[in-house]
PDB file of C-alpha atoms and ligand atoms in Angstrom:
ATOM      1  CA  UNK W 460     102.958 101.614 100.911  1.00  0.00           C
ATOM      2  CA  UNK W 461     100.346 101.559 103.796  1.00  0.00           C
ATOM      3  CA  UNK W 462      98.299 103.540 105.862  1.00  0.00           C
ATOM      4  CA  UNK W 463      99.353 103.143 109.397  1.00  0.00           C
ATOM      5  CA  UNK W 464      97.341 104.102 112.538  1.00  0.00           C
ATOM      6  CA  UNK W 465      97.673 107.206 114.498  1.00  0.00           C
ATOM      7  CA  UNK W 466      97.811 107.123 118.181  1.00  0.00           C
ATOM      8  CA  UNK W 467      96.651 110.020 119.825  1.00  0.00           C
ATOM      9  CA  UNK W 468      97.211 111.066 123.359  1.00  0.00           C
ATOM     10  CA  UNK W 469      98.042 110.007 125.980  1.00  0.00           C
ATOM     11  CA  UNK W 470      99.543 107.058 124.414  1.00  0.00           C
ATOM     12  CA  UNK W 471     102.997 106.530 126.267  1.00  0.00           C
ATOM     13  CA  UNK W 472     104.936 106.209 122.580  1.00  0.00           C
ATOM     14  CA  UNK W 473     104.002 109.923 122.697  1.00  0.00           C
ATOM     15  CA  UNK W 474     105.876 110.906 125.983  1.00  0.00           C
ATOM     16  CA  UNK W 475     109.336 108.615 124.958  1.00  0.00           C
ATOM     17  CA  UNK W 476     112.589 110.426 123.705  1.00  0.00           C
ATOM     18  CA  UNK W 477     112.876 108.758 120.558  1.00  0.00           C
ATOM     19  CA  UNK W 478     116.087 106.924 119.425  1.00  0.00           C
ATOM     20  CA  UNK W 479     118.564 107.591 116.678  1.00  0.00           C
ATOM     21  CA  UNK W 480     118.654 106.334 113.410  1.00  0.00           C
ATOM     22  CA  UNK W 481     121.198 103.704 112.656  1.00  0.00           C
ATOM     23  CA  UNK W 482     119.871 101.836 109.575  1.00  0.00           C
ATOM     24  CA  UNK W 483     119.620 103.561 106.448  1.00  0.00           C
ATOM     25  CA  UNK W 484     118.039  99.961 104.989  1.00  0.00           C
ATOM     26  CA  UNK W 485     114.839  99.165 103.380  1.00  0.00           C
ATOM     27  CA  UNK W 486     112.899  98.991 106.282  1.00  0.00           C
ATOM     28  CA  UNK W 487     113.798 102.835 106.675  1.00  0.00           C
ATOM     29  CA  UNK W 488     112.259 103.423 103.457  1.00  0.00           C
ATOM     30  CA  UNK W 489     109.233 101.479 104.078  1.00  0.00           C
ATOM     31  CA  UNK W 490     108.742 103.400 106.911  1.00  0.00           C
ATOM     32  CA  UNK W 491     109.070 106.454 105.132  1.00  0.00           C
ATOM     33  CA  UNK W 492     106.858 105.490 102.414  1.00  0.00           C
ATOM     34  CA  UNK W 493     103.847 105.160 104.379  1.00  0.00           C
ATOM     35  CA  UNK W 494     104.370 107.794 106.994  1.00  0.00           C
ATOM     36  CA  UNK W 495     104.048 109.850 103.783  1.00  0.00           C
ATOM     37  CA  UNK W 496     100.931 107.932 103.061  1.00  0.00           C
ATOM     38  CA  UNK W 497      99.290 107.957 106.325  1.00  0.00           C
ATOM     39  CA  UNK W 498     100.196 111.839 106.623  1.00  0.00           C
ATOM     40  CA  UNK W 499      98.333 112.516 103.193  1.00  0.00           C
ATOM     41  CA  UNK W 500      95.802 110.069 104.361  1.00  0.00           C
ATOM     42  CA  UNK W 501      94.580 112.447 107.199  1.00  0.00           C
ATOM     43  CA  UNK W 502      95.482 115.934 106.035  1.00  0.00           C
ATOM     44  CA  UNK W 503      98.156 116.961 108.234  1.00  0.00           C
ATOM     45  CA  UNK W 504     101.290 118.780 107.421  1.00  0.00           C
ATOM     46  CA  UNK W 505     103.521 117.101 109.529  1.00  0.00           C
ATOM     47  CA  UNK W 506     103.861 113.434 111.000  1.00  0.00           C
ATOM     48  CA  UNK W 507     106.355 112.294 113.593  1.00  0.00           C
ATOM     49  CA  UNK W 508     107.024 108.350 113.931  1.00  0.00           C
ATOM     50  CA  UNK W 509     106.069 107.845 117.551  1.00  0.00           C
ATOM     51  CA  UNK W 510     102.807 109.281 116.421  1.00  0.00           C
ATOM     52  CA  UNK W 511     102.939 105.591 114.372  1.00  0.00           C
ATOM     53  CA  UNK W 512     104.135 104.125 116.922  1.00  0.00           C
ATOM     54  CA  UNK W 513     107.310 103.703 115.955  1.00  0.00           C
ATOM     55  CA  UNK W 514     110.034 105.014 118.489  1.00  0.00           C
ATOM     56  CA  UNK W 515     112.606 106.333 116.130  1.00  0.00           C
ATOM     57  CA  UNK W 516     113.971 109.627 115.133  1.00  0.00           C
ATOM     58  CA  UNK W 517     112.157 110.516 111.682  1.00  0.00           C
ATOM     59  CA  UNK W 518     109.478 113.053 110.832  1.00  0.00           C
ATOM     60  CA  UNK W 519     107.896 113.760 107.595  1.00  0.00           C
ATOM     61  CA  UNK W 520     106.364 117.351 106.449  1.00  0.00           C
ATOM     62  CA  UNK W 521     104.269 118.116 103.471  1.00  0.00           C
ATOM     63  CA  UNK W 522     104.677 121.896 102.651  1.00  0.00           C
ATOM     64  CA  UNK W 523     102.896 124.361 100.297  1.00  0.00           C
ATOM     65  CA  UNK W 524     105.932 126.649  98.821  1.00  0.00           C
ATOM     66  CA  UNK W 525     104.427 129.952  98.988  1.00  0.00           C
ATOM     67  CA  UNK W 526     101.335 131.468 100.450  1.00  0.00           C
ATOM     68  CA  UNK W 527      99.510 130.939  96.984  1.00  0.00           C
ATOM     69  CA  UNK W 528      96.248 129.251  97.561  1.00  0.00           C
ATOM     70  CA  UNK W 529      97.089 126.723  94.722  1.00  0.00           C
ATOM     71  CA  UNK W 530     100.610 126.842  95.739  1.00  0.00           C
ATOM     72  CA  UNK W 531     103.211 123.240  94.755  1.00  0.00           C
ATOM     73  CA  UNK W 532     103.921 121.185  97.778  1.00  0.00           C
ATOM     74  CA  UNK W 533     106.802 119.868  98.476  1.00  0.00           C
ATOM     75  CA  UNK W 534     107.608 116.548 100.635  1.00  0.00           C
ATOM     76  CA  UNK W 535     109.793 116.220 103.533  1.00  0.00           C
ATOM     77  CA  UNK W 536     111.848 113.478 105.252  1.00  0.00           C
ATOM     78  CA  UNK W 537     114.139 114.234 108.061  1.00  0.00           C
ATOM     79  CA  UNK W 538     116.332 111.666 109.734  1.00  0.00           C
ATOM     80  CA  UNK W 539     117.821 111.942 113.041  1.00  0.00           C
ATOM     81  CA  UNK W 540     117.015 115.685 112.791  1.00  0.00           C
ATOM     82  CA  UNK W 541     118.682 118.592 114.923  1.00  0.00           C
ATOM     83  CA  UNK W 542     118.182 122.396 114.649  1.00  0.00           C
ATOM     84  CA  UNK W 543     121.518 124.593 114.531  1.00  0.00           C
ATOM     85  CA  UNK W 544     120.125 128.323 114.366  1.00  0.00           C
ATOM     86  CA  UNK W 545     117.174 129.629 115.175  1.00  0.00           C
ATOM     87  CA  UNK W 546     115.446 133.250 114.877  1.00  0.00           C
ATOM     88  CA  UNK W 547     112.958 135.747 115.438  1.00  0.00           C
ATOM     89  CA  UNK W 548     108.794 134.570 116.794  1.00  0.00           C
ATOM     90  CA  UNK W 549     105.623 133.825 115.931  1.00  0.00           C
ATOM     91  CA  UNK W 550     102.571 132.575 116.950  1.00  0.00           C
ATOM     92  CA  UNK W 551     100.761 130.551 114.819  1.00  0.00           C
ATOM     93  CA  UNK W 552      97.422 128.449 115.780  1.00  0.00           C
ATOM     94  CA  UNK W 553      98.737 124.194 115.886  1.00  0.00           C
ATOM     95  CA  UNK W 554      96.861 120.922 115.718  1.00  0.00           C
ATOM     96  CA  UNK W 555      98.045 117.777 116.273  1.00  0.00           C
ATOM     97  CA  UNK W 556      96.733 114.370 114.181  1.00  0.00           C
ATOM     98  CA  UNK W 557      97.066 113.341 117.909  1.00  0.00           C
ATOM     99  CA  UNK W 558      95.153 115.605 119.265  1.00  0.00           C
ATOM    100  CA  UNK W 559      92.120 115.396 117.479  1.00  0.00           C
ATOM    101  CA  UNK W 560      89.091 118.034 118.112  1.00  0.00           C
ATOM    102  CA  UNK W 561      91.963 120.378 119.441  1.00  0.00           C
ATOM    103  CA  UNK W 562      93.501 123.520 118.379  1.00  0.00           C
ATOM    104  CA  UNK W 563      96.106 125.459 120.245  1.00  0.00           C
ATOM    105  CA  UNK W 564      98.022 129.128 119.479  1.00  0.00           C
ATOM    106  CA  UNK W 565     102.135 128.352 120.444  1.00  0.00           C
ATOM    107  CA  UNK W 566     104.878 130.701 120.387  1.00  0.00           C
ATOM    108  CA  UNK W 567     108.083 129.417 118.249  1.00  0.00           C
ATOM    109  CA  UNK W 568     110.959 130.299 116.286  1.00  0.00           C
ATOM    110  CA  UNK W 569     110.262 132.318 113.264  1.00  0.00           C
ATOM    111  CA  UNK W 570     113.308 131.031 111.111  1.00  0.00           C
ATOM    112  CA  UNK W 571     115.543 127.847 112.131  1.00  0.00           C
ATOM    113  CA  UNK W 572     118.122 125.634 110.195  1.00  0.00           C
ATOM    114  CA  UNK W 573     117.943 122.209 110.296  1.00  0.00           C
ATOM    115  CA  UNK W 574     120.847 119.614 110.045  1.00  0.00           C
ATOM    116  CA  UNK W 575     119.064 116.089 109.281  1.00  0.00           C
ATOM    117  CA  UNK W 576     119.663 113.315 107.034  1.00  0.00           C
ATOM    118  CA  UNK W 577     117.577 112.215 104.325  1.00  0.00           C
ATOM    119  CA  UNK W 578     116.522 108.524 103.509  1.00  0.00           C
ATOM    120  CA  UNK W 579     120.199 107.017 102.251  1.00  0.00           C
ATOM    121  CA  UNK W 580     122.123 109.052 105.542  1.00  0.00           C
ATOM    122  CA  UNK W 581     123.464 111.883 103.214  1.00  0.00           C
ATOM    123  CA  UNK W 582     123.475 114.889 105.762  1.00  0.00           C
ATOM    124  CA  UNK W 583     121.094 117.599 104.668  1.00  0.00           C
ATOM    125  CA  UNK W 584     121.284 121.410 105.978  1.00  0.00           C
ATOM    126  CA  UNK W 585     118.108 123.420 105.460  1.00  0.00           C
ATOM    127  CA  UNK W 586     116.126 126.616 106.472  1.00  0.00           C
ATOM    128  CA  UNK W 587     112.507 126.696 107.136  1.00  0.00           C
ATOM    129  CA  UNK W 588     110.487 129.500 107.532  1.00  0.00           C
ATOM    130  CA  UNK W 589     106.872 130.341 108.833  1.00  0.00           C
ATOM    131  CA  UNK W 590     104.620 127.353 108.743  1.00  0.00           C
ATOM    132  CA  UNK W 591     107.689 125.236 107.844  1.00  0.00           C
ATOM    133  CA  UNK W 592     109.632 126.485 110.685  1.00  0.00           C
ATOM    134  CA  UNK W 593     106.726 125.750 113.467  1.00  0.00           C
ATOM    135  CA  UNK W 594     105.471 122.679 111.458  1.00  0.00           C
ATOM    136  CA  UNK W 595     109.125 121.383 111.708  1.00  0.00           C
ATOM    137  CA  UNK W 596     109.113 122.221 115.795  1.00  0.00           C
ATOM    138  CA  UNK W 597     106.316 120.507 116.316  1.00  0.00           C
ATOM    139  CA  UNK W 598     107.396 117.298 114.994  1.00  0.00           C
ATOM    140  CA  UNK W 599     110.951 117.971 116.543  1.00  0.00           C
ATOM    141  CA  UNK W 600     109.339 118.403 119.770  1.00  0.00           C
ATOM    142  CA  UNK W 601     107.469 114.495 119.030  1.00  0.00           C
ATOM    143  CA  UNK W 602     110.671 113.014 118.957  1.00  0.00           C
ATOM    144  CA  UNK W 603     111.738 114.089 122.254  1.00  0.00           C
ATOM    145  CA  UNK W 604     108.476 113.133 124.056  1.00  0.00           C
ATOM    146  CA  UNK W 605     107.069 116.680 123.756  1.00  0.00           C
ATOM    147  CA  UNK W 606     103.344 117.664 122.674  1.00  0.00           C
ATOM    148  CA  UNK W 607     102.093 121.428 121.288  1.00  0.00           C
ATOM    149  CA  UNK W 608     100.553 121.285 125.140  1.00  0.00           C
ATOM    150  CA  UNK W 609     103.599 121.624 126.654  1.00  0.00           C
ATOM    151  CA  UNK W 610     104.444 124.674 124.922  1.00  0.00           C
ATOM    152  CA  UNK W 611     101.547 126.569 126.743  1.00  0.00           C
ATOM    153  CA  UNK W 612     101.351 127.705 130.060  1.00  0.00           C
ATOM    154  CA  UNK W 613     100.165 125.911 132.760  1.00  0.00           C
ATOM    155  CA  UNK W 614      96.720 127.333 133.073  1.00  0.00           C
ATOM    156  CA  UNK W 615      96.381 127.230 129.243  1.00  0.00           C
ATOM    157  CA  UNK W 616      97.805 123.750 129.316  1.00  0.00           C
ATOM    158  CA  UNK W 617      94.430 122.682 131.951  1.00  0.00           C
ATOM    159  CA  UNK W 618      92.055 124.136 129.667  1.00  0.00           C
ATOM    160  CA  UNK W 619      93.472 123.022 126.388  1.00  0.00           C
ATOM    161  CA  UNK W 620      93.215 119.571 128.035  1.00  0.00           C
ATOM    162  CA  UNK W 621      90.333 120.003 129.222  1.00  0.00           C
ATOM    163  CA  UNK W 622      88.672 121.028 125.906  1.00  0.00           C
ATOM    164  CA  UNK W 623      90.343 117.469 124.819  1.00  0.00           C
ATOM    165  CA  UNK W 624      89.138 115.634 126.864  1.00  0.00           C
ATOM    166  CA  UNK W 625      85.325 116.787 125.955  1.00  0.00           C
ATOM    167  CA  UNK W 626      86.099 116.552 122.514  1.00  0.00           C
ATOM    168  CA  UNK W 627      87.236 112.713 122.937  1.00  0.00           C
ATOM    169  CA  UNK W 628      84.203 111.902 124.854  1.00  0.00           C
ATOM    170  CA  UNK W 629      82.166 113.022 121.967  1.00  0.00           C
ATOM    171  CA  UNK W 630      83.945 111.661 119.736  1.00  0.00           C
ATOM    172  CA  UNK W 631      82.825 108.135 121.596  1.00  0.00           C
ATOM    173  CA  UNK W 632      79.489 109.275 121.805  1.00  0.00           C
ATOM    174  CA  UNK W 633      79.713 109.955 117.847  1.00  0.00           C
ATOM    175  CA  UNK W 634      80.670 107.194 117.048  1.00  0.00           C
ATOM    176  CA  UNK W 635      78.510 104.560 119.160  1.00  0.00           C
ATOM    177  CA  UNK W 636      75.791 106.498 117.941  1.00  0.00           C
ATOM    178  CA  UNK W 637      77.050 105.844 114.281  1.00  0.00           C
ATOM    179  CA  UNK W 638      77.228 102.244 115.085  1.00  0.00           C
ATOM    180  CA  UNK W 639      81.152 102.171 114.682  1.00  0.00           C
ATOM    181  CA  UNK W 640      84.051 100.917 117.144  1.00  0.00           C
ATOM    182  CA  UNK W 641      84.531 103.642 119.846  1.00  0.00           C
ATOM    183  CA  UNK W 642      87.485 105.488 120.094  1.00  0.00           C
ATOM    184  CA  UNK W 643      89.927 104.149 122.883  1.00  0.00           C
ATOM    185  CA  UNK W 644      88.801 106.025 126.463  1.00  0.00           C
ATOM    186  CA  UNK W 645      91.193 108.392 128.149  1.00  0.00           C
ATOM    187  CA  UNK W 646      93.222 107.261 130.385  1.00  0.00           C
TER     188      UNK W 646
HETATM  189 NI1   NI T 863     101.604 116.675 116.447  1.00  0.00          NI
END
Protein backbone atom coordinates (compact mmCIF):
# COMPACT_ATOMS: atom_id res chain seq x y z
CA UNK A 1 0.00 0.00 0.00
CA UNK A 2 0.97 3.71 -0.65
CA UNK A 3 0.08 7.07 -0.04
CA UNK A 4 -0.74 8.73 -3.25
CA UNK A 5 -0.98 12.52 -3.91
CA UNK A 6 -4.05 14.56 -3.94
CA UNK A 7 -4.67 17.01 -6.62
CA UNK A 8 -6.72 19.75 -5.74
CA UNK A 9 -8.47 22.15 -7.99
CA UNK A 10 -8.48 23.14 -10.77
CA UNK A 11 -6.58 20.22 -11.90
CA UNK A 12 -8.31 19.09 -15.28
CA UNK A 13 -8.47 15.15 -13.90
CA UNK A 14 -11.06 16.91 -11.69
CA UNK A 15 -13.43 18.25 -14.49
CA UNK A 16 -13.22 14.61 -16.72
CA UNK A 17 -16.25 12.12 -16.70
CA UNK A 18 -14.50 9.26 -15.47
CA UNK A 19 -14.52 5.84 -17.28
CA UNK A 20 -15.94 2.48 -16.35
CA UNK A 21 -14.41 -0.22 -14.74
CA UNK A 22 -13.47 -3.16 -16.84
CA UNK A 23 -10.70 -4.98 -14.89
CA UNK A 24 -11.48 -6.51 -11.75
CA UNK A 25 -7.41 -7.52 -11.64
CA UNK A 26 -4.76 -6.77 -9.21
CA UNK A 27 -4.06 -3.52 -10.28
CA UNK A 28 -7.79 -2.74 -9.17
CA UNK A 29 -6.91 -3.81 -5.83
CA UNK A 30 -3.78 -1.94 -5.60
CA UNK A 31 -5.58 0.91 -6.38
CA UNK A 32 -7.99 0.32 -3.84
CA UNK A 33 -5.55 -0.40 -1.24
CA UNK A 34 -3.99 2.85 -1.17
CA UNK A 35 -6.88 5.09 -1.99
CA UNK A 36 -7.88 3.64 1.41
CA UNK A 37 -4.50 4.63 2.64
CA UNK A 38 -4.18 8.00 1.25
CA UNK A 39 -7.93 8.72 2.44
CA UNK A 40 -6.91 7.74 6.14
CA UNK A 41 -3.73 9.52 5.49
CA UNK A 42 -5.51 12.98 5.31
CA UNK A 43 -8.68 12.57 7.33
CA UNK A 44 -11.34 12.64 4.88
CA UNK A 45 -14.39 10.54 4.67
CA UNK A 46 -14.55 10.07 1.21
CA UNK A 47 -11.94 9.83 -1.77
CA UNK A 48 -12.77 9.68 -5.45
CA UNK A 49 -9.92 8.35 -7.95
CA UNK A 50 -9.59 11.36 -10.21
CA UNK A 51 -8.84 13.12 -7.00
CA UNK A 52 -5.52 10.55 -7.43
CA UNK A 53 -5.37 11.13 -10.55
CA UNK A 54 -6.57 8.25 -11.76
CA UNK A 55 -9.54 8.61 -14.34
CA UNK A 56 -11.62 5.65 -13.42
CA UNK A 57 -14.91 5.00 -11.86
CA UNK A 58 -14.09 4.03 -8.06
CA UNK A 59 -14.61 5.92 -4.82
CA UNK A 60 -13.81 4.89 -1.39
CA UNK A 61 -15.77 6.12 1.96
CA UNK A 62 -14.78 5.63 5.51
CA UNK A 63 -17.99 5.87 7.70
CA UNK A 64 -18.68 6.10 11.48
CA UNK A 65 -21.96 3.73 12.00
CA UNK A 66 -23.91 5.77 14.28
CA UNK A 67 -23.75 9.26 15.64
CA UNK A 68 -21.75 7.88 18.76
CA UNK A 69 -18.70 9.94 19.27
CA UNK A 70 -16.59 6.69 19.58
CA UNK A 71 -18.75 5.12 17.06
CA UNK A 72 -17.00 1.70 14.62
CA UNK A 73 -16.18 2.76 11.15
CA UNK A 74 -16.76 0.98 8.49
CA UNK A 75 -14.80 1.02 4.96
CA UNK A 76 -16.19 1.51 1.62
CA UNK A 77 -15.31 0.58 -1.99
CA UNK A 78 -17.63 1.26 -4.79
CA UNK A 79 -16.96 0.26 -8.37
CA UNK A 80 -18.54 1.67 -11.32
CA UNK A 81 -21.16 3.09 -8.91
CA UNK A 82 -24.82 4.32 -9.87
CA UNK A 83 -27.65 5.54 -7.57
CA UNK A 84 -31.24 3.89 -8.19
CA UNK A 85 -33.55 5.76 -5.53
CA UNK A 86 -33.18 8.63 -3.90
CA UNK A 87 -35.20 10.59 -1.02
CA UNK A 88 -36.02 13.32 1.12
CA UNK A 89 -33.03 16.67 1.81
CA UNK A 90 -30.57 17.93 3.73
CA UNK A 91 -28.07 20.29 4.04
CA UNK A 92 -25.07 19.41 5.50
CA UNK A 93 -21.70 21.67 5.59
CA UNK A 94 -18.90 19.67 2.76
CA UNK A 95 -15.16 19.85 2.28
CA UNK A 96 -13.29 18.57 -0.25
CA UNK A 97 -9.42 16.99 0.25
CA UNK A 98 -9.37 19.09 -3.02
CA UNK A 99 -10.44 21.93 -1.85
CA UNK A 100 -8.34 22.62 0.90
CA UNK A 101 -9.00 25.80 3.34
CA UNK A 102 -12.70 25.51 2.03
CA UNK A 103 -15.95 24.66 3.47
CA UNK A 104 -19.26 24.81 1.73
CA UNK A 105 -23.20 24.06 3.02
CA UNK A 106 -24.93 21.81 -0.21
CA UNK A 107 -28.33 20.64 -0.48
CA UNK A 108 -28.63 16.68 -1.32
CA UNK A 109 -30.58 13.67 -1.05
CA UNK A 110 -31.37 12.60 2.40
CA UNK A 111 -31.59 8.73 1.66
CA UNK A 112 -30.32 7.06 -1.78
CA UNK A 113 -29.55 3.39 -2.87
CA UNK A 114 -26.64 2.60 -4.51
CA UNK A 115 -26.01 -0.22 -7.13
CA UNK A 116 -22.01 -0.59 -7.36
CA UNK A 117 -19.66 -3.34 -7.46
CA UNK A 118 -17.18 -4.18 -5.00
CA UNK A 119 -13.43 -5.11 -5.66
CA UNK A 120 -13.95 -8.83 -7.46
CA UNK A 121 -17.21 -7.22 -9.79
CA UNK A 122 -19.88 -8.92 -7.51
CA UNK A 123 -22.80 -6.29 -7.83
CA UNK A 124 -23.58 -4.72 -4.49
CA UNK A 125 -27.05 -2.84 -3.66
CA UNK A 126 -26.93 -0.54 -0.64
CA UNK A 127 -28.67 2.38 1.25
CA UNK A 128 -26.91 5.24 2.75
CA UNK A 129 -28.21 7.64 4.90
CA UNK A 130 -27.18 11.16 6.32
CA UNK A 131 -23.48 11.72 6.13
CA UNK A 132 -23.23 8.48 4.11
CA UNK A 133 -25.78 9.54 1.70
CA UNK A 134 -24.08 13.18 0.95
CA UNK A 135 -20.53 11.73 1.53
CA UNK A 136 -21.46 9.14 -1.21
CA UNK A 137 -22.83 12.24 -3.64
CA UNK A 138 -19.99 13.95 -3.35
CA UNK A 139 -17.70 11.40 -4.56
CA UNK A 140 -20.42 10.34 -7.20
CA UNK A 141 -20.45 13.78 -8.38
CA UNK A 142 -16.09 13.37 -8.76
CA UNK A 143 -16.57 10.80 -11.13
CA UNK A 144 -18.58 12.71 -13.47
CA UNK A 145 -16.34 15.84 -13.45
CA UNK A 146 -18.47 17.56 -10.78
CA UNK A 147 -17.11 19.53 -7.57
CA UNK A 148 -19.32 20.46 -4.12
CA UNK A 149 -19.01 24.12 -6.06
CA UNK A 150 -21.18 23.27 -8.56
CA UNK A 151 -23.87 22.38 -6.33
CA UNK A 152 -24.18 26.09 -5.14
CA UNK A 153 -25.57 28.86 -6.79
CA UNK A 154 -23.90 31.02 -8.91
CA UNK A 155 -23.28 33.90 -6.61
CA UNK A 156 -22.37 31.42 -3.82
CA UNK A 157 -20.27 29.54 -6.31
CA UNK A 158 -18.01 33.29 -6.87
CA UNK A 159 -17.56 33.67 -3.32
CA UNK A 160 -16.86 30.13 -2.33
CA UNK A 161 -14.14 30.47 -5.01
CA UNK A 162 -13.14 33.31 -4.09
CA UNK A 163 -12.55 32.37 -0.41
CA UNK A 164 -10.32 29.50 -2.26
CA UNK A 165 -8.50 31.20 -3.94
CA UNK A 166 -7.25 33.40 -0.72
CA UNK A 167 -6.90 30.42 1.15
CA UNK A 168 -4.41 28.87 -1.61
CA UNK A 169 -2.43 31.97 -1.73
CA UNK A 170 -1.78 31.61 1.90
CA UNK A 171 -1.24 28.49 1.85
CA UNK A 172 1.97 29.52 -0.55
CA UNK A 173 2.78 32.18 1.62
CA UNK A 174 2.76 29.46 4.59
CA UNK A 175 4.66 27.49 3.30
CA UNK A 176 7.65 29.63 1.70
CA UNK A 177 7.71 31.12 4.93
CA UNK A 178 8.18 27.55 6.49
CA UNK A 179 10.93 26.96 4.09
CA UNK A 180 8.95 24.09 2.26
CA UNK A 181 8.02 23.55 -1.60
CA UNK A 182 5.06 25.90 -2.42
CA UNK A 183 1.91 24.66 -3.26
CA UNK A 184 1.24 24.63 -7.15
CA UNK A 185 -0.30 28.40 -8.13
CA UNK A 186 -3.82 28.68 -9.43
CA UNK A 187 -4.35 28.59 -12.61
NI1 LIG B 1 -14.32 16.04 -2.80
Amino acid sequence: MAIRPIVTFPHPVLKQQCAAVEQFDDELATLLDDMRQTMDDADGLGLAANQVGVSLRVFTMTLPESDAEDAPMTHYELVNPEIVRRSGEIRFEEGCLSFPGISETVVRAATIQMRYQDRAGAVVEQTFEGVGAVCAQHELDHLNGVTFLDRLSTLKKRLAMRAYKRARAQAKIDAEEDGRAAVRPWG
